Coordinates of C-alpha atoms in Angstrom, one line a residue:
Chain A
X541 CA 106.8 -100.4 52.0
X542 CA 103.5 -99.3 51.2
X543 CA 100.7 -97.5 52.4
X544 CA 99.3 -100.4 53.3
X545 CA 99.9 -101.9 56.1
X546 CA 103.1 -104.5 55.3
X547 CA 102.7 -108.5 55.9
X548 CA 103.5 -109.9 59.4
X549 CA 104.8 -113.5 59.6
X550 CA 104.8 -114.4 63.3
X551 CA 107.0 -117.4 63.3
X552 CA 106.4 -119.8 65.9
X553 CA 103.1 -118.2 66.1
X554 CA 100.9 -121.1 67.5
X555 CA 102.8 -120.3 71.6
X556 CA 101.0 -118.3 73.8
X557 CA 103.6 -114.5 73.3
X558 CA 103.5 -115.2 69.2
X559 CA 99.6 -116.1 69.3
X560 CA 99.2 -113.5 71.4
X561 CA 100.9 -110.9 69.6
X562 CA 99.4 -111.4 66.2
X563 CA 96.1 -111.5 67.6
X564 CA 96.4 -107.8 68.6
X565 CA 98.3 -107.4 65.4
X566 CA 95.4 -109.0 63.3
X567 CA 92.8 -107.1 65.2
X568 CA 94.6 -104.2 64.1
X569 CA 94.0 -104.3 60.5
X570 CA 97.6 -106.1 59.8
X571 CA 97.6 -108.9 57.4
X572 CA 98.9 -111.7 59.5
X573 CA 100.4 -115.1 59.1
X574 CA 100.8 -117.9 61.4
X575 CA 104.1 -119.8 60.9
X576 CA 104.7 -122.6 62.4
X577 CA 107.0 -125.7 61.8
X578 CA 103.9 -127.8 60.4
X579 CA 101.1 -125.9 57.8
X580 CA 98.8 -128.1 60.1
X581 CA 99.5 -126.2 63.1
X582 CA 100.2 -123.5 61.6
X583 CA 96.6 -123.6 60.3
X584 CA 95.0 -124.6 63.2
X585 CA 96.6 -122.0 65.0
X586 CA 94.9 -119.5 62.7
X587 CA 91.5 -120.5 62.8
X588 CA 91.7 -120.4 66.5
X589 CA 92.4 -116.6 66.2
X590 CA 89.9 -115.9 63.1
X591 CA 87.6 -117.7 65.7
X592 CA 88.0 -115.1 68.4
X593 CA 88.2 -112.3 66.0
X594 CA 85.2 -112.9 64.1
X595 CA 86.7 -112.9 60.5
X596 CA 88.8 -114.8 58.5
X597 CA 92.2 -112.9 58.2
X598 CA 95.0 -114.7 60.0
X599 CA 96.3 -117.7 57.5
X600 CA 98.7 -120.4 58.5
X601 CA 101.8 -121.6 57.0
X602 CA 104.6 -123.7 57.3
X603 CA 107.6 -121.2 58.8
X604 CA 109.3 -121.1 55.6
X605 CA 106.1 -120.1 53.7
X606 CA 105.0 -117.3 56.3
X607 CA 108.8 -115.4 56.0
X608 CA 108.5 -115.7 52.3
X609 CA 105.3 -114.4 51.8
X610 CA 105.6 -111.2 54.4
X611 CA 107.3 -108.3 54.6
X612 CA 108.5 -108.3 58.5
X613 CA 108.7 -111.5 60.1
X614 CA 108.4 -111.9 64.1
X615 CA 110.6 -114.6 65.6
X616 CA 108.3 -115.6 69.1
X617 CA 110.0 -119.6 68.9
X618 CA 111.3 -120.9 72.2
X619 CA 115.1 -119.8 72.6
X620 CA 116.4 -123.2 72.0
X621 CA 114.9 -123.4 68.9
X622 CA 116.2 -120.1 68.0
X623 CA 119.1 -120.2 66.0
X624 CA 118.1 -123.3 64.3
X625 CA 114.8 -121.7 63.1
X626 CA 116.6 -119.1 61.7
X627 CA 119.5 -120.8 60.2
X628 CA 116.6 -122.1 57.7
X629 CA 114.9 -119.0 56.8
X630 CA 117.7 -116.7 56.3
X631 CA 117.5 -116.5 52.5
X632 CA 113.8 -115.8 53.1
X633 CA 114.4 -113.0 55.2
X634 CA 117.3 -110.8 53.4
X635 CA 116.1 -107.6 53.0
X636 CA 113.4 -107.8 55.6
X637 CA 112.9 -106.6 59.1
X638 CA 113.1 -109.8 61.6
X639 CA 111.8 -109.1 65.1
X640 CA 113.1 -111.2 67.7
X641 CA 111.4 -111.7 70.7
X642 CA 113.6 -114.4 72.0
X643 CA 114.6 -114.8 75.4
X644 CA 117.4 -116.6 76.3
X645 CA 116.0 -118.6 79.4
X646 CA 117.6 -121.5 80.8
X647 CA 115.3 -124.0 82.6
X648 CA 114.7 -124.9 85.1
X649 CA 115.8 -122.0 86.7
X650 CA 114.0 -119.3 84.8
X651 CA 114.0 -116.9 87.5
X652 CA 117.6 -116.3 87.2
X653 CA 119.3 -114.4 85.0
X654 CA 121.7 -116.7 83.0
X655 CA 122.6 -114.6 79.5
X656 CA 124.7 -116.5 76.8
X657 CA 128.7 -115.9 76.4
X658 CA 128.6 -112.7 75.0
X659 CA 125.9 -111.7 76.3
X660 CA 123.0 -111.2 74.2
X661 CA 121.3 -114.0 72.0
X662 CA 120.0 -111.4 69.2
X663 CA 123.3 -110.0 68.6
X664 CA 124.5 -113.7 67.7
X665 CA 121.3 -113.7 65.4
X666 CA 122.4 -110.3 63.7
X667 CA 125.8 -111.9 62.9
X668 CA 124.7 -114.6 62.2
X669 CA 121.9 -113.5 59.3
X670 CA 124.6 -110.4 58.0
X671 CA 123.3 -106.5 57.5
X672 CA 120.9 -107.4 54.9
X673 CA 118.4 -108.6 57.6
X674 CA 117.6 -105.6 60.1
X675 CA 117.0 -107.3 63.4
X676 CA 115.2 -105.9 65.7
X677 CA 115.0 -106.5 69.4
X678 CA 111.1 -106.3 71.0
X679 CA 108.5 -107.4 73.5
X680 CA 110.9 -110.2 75.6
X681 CA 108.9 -108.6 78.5
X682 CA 105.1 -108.6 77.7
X683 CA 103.7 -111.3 79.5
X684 CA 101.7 -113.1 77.0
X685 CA 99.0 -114.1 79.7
X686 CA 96.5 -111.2 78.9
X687 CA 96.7 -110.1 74.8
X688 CA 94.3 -112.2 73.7
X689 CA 91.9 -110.1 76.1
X690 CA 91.5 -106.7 74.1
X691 CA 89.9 -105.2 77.0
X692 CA 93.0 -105.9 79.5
X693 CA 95.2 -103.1 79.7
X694 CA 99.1 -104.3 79.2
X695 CA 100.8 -102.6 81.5
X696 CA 104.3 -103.2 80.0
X697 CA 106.6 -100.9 77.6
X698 CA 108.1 -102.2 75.0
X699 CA 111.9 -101.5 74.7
X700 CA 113.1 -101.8 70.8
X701 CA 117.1 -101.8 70.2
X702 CA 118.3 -102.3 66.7
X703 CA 121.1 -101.0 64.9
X704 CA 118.9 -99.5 61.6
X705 CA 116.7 -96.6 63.3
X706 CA 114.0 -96.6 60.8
X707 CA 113.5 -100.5 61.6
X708 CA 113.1 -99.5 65.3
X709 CA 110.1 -96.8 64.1
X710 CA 108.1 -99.7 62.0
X711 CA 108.2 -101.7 65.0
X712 CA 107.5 -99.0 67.4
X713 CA 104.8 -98.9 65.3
X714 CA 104.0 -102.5 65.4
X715 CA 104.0 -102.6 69.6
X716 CA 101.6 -99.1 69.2
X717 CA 99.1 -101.2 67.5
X718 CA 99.5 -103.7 70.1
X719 CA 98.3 -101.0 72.3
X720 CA 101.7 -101.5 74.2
X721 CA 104.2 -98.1 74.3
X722 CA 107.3 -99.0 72.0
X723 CA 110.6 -96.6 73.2
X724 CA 113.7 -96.5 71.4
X725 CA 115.8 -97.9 73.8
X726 CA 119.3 -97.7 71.2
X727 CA 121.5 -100.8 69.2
X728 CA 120.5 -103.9 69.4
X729 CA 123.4 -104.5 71.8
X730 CA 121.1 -102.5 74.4
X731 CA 119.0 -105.6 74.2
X732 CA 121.1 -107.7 76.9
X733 CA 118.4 -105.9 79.4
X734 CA 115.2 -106.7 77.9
X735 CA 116.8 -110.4 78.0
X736 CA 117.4 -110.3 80.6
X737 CA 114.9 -108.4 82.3
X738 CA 112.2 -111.2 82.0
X739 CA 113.6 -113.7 84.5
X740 CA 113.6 -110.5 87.0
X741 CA 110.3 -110.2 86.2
X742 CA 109.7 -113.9 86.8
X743 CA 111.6 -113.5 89.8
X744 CA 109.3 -110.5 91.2
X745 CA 106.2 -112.7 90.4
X746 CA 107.2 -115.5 92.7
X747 CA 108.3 -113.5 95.0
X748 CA 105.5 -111.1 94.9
X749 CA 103.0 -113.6 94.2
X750 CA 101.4 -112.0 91.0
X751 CA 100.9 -113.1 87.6
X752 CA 102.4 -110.3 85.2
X753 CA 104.4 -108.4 86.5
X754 CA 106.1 -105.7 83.8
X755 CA 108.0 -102.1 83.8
X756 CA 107.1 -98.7 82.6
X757 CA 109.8 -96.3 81.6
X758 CA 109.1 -92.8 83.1
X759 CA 110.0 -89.6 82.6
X760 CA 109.1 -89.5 79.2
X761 CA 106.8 -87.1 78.0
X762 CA 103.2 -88.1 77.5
Chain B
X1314 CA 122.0 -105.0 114.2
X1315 CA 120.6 -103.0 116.9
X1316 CA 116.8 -101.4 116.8
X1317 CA 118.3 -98.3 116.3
X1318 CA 119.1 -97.6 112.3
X1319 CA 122.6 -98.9 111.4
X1320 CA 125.2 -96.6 110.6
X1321 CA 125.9 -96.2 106.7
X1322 CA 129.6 -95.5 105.2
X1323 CA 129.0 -93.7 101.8
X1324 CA 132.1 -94.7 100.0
X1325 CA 133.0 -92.2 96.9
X1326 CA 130.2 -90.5 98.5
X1327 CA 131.7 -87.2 97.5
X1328 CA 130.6 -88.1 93.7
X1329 CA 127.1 -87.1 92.8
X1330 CA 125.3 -90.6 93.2
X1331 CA 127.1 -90.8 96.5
X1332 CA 126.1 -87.6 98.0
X1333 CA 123.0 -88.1 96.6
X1334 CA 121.8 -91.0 98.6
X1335 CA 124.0 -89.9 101.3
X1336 CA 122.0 -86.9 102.0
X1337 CA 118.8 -88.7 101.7
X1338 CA 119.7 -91.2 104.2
X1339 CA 120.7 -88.8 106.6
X1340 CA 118.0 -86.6 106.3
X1341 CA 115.9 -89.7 107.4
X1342 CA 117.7 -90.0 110.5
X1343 CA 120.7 -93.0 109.4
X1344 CA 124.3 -92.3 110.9
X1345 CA 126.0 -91.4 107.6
X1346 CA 129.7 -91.5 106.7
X1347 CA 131.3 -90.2 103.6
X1348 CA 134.1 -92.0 102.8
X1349 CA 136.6 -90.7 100.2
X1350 CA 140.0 -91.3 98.8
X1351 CA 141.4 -88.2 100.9
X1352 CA 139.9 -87.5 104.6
X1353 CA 140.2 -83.8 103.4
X1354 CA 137.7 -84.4 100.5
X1355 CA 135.5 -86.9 102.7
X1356 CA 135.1 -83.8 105.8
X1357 CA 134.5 -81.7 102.6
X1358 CA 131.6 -83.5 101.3
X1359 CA 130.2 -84.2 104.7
X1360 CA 130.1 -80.3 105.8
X1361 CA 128.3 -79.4 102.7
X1362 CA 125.6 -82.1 103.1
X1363 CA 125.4 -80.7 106.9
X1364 CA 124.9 -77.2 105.4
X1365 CA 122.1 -79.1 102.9
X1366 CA 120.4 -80.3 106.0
X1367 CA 121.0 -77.7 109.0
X1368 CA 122.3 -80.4 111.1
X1369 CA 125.9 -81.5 112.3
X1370 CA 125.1 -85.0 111.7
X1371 CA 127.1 -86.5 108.6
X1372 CA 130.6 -86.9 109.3
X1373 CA 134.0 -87.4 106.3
X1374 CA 136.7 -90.2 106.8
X1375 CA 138.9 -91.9 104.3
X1376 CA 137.3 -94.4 102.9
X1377 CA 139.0 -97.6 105.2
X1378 CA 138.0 -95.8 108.1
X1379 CA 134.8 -94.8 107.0
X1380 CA 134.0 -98.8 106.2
X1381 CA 135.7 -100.0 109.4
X1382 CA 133.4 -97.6 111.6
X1383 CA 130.3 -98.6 109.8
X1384 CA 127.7 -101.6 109.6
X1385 CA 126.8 -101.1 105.9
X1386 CA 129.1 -99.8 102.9
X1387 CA 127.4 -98.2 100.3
X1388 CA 130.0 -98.1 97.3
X1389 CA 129.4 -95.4 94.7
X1390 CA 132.6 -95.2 93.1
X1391 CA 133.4 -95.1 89.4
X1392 CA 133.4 -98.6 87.4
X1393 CA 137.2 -97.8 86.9
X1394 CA 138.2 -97.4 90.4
X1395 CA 135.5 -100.2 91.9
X1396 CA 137.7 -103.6 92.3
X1397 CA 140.8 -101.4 93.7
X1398 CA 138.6 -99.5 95.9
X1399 CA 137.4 -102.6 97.3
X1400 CA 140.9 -104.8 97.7
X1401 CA 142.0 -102.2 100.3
X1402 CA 138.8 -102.6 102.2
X1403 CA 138.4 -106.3 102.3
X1404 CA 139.1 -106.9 105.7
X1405 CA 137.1 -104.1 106.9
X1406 CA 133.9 -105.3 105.2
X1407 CA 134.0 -108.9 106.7
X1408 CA 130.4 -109.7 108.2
X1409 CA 128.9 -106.6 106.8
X1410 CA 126.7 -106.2 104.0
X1411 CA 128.3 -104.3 100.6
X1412 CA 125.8 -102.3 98.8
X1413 CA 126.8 -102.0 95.2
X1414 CA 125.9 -99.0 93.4
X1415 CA 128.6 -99.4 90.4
X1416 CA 127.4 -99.5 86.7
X1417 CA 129.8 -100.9 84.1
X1418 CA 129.7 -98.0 81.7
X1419 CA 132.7 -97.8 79.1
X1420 CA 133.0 -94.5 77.9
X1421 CA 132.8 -92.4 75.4
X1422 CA 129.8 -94.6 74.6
X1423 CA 128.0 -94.7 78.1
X1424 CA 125.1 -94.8 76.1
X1425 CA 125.7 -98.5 75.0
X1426 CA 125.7 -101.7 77.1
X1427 CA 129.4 -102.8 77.3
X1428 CA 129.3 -105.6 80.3
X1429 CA 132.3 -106.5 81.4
X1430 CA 133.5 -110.6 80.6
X1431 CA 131.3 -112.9 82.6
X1432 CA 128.0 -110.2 82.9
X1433 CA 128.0 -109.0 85.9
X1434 CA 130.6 -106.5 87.6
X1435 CA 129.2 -107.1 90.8
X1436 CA 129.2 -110.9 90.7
X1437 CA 133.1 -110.5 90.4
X1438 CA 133.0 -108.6 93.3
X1439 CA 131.3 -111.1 95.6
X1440 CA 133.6 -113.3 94.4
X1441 CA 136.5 -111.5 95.4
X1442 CA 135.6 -110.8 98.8
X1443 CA 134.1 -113.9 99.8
X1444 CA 131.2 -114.9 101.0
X1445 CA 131.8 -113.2 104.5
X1446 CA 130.5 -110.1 103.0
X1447 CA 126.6 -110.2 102.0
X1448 CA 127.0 -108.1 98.5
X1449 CA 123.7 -106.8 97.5
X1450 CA 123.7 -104.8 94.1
X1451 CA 120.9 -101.8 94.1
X1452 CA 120.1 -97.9 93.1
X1453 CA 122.4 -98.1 89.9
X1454 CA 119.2 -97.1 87.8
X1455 CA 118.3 -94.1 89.8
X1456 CA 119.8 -90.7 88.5
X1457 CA 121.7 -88.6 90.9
X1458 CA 119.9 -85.4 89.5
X1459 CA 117.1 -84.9 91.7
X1460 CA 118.1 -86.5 94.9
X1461 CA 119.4 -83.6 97.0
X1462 CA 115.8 -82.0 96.3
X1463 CA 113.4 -83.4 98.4
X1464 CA 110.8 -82.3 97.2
X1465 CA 111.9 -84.1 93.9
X1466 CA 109.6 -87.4 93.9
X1467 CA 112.2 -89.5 92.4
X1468 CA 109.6 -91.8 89.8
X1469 CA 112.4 -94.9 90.0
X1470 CA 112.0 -98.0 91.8
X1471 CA 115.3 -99.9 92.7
X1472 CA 116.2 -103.5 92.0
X1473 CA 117.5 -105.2 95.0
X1474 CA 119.4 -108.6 93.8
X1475 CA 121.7 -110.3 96.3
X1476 CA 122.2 -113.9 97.3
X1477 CA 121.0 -113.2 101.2
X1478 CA 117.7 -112.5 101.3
X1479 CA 117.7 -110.9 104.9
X1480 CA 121.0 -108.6 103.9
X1481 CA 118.6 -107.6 100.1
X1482 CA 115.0 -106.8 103.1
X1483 CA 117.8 -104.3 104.4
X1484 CA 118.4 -102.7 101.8
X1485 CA 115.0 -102.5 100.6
X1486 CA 114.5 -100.8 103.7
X1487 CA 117.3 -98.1 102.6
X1488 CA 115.7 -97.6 99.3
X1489 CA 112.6 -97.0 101.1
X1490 CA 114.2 -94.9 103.4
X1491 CA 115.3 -92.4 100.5
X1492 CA 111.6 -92.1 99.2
X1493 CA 112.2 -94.8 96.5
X1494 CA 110.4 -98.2 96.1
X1495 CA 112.9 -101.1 96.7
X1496 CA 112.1 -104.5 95.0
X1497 CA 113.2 -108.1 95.5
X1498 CA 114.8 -108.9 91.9
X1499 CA 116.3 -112.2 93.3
X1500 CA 120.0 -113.4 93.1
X1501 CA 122.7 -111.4 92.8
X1502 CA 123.4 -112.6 89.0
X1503 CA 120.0 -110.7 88.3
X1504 CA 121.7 -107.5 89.1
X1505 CA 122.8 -107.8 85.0
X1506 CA 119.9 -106.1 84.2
X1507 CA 120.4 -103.1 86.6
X1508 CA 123.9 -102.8 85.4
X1509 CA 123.3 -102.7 81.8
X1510 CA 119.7 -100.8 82.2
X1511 CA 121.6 -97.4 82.8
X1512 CA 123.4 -97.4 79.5
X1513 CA 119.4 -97.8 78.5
X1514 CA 118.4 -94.7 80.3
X1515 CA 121.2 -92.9 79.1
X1516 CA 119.8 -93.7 75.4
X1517 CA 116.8 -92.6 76.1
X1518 CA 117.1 -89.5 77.8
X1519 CA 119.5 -88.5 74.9
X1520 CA 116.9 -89.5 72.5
X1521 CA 114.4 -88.0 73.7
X1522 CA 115.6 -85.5 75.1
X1523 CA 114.7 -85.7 78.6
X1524 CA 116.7 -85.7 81.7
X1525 CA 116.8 -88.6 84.1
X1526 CA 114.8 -91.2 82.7
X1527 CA 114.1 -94.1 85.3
X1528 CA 111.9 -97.6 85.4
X1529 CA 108.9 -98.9 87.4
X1530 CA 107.7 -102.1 87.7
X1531 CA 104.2 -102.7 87.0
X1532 CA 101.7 -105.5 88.5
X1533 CA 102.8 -105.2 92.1
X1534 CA 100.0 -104.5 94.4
X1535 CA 100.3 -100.9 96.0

């Protein structure tokens, strides 16, 4: 990779976490691009962030498109759709770094935590796509509700699991830009707790009666 | 459950978790028990939390007895020794709420999430006692190390997950009662995240080289 900051594909970008995401990511200096099932939505989804930002920088682009053109590509599609969405790109995204932010939610009752057999969804992704992809395992827990506002503080850490550590720095990276803290949280089979930690979090919202509720890990130096 | 505090069986609360807690709960006035495999090793453990506090108040019984003569049982035991522990005690914890501390670790790797078939260890617990016996899973995340120091502001807040809410308000109370923050987390199958979380913590205090890493939950009001 260069000095230049690589090509994010944020597929599934037009929901509220992907849109959210590349919008920080975009306003970072990131070359960013909007995949989406359609080029029209996909396109429409990136003039709605140019919009905000003031410039013209995000493009759209059919899925397929978007994990060709970029370097890392950032799965944010619901988790039904997740394997499927996948299953189409993979030759696209050998030799690339694939974030997955999928959760593995089970409506209607999203407040409880109801994990595939096996356990985690992403390791089923890993195998399925083979070594050549490095998956990575972010952000399941940022509430998208307040990214698109640059001058909200997210108060959430970002745990990143993945098997290839220097994967796990560029997207450490990637949440720093965000202006989220990334922590190397281990494998990627470590992420059966940011998967599930969101319907906690949902959970502690009800219950609580707030709107984003998040964690912090302490004890880490400053 | 009488206005006065409830009395508290500790079992495997000669381990460091145990005691731990143990000594915390005494120290804020709670009848404690320590319950261990041997009543030698129980009285043991009791007489040097009494020494810890300057008080006789902590008395050492095998771990049947210790359950029978209490309200709640706390159960800190190893993963290994957690289903067997509880068979012999079945009887003794009808009607009585079942604080589970136990985290699923597999060594050598405790630094890796290795849940057992199914998720959740404690779910297979509640099973196999019944529901007679309000299980409520907690304090797994919060590391033993600085507990017996008071002075120690332990920065961890504890996810409370059980199927009774009134049994999990308890509890909450307990956490509180040892200087933590106790949190509604919902049903017990939530406790997944807690379980696998301290294989999380483990990987981060190795990596960066830190000593008892912990999590708080952001968003709630103070």
């Amino acid at each position: 990779m260069s000095d230049t900051l690589p090509t994010l594909a944020v597929l599934g970008g037009t929901g509220a976490e992907g849109s959210g995401l590349a919008f920080r990511w975009a306003n970072a200096g990131y070359p960013v691009i909007i995949g989406s099932r359609t080029t029209e939505k996909a396109v429409a989804g990136a003039a709605e962030l140019n919009a905000l930002l003031g410039k013209d920088i995000v493009r759209g682009m059919d899925n397929l498109s978007a994990a060709t053109a970029a370097e890392i590509a950032i799965l944010t599609v619901p988790y039904s759709a997740q394997q499927s969405t996948v299953a189409d790109l993979a030759a696209a995204l050998q030799g690339k770094i694939l974030v997955d932010v999928t959760v593995p939610l089970v409506p209607p009752k999203v407040n409880r935590v109801q994990l595939p057999e096996g356990g985690s969804a992403v390791v089923a992704l890993q195998q399925m796509l083979g070594d050549s992809v490095k998956v990575v395992s972010a952000f399941q827990n940022v509430s998208a509700h307040h990214l698109k506002d640059l001058h909200h503080n997210v108060e959430c850490d970002v745990l990143v699991c993945g098997d290839d550590i220097p994967s796990r720095e560029i997207v450490i990276k990637l949440a720093n830009a965000c202006g989220l803290r990334g922590i190397h949280a281990g494998p990627l089979q470590n992420s059966v707790v940011a998967e599930a930690l969101t319907s906690v979090l949902i959970s502690i919202n009800q219950r609580y009666k707030i709107a984003g509720s998040g964690i912090r890990i302490t004890g880490l130096p400053e």
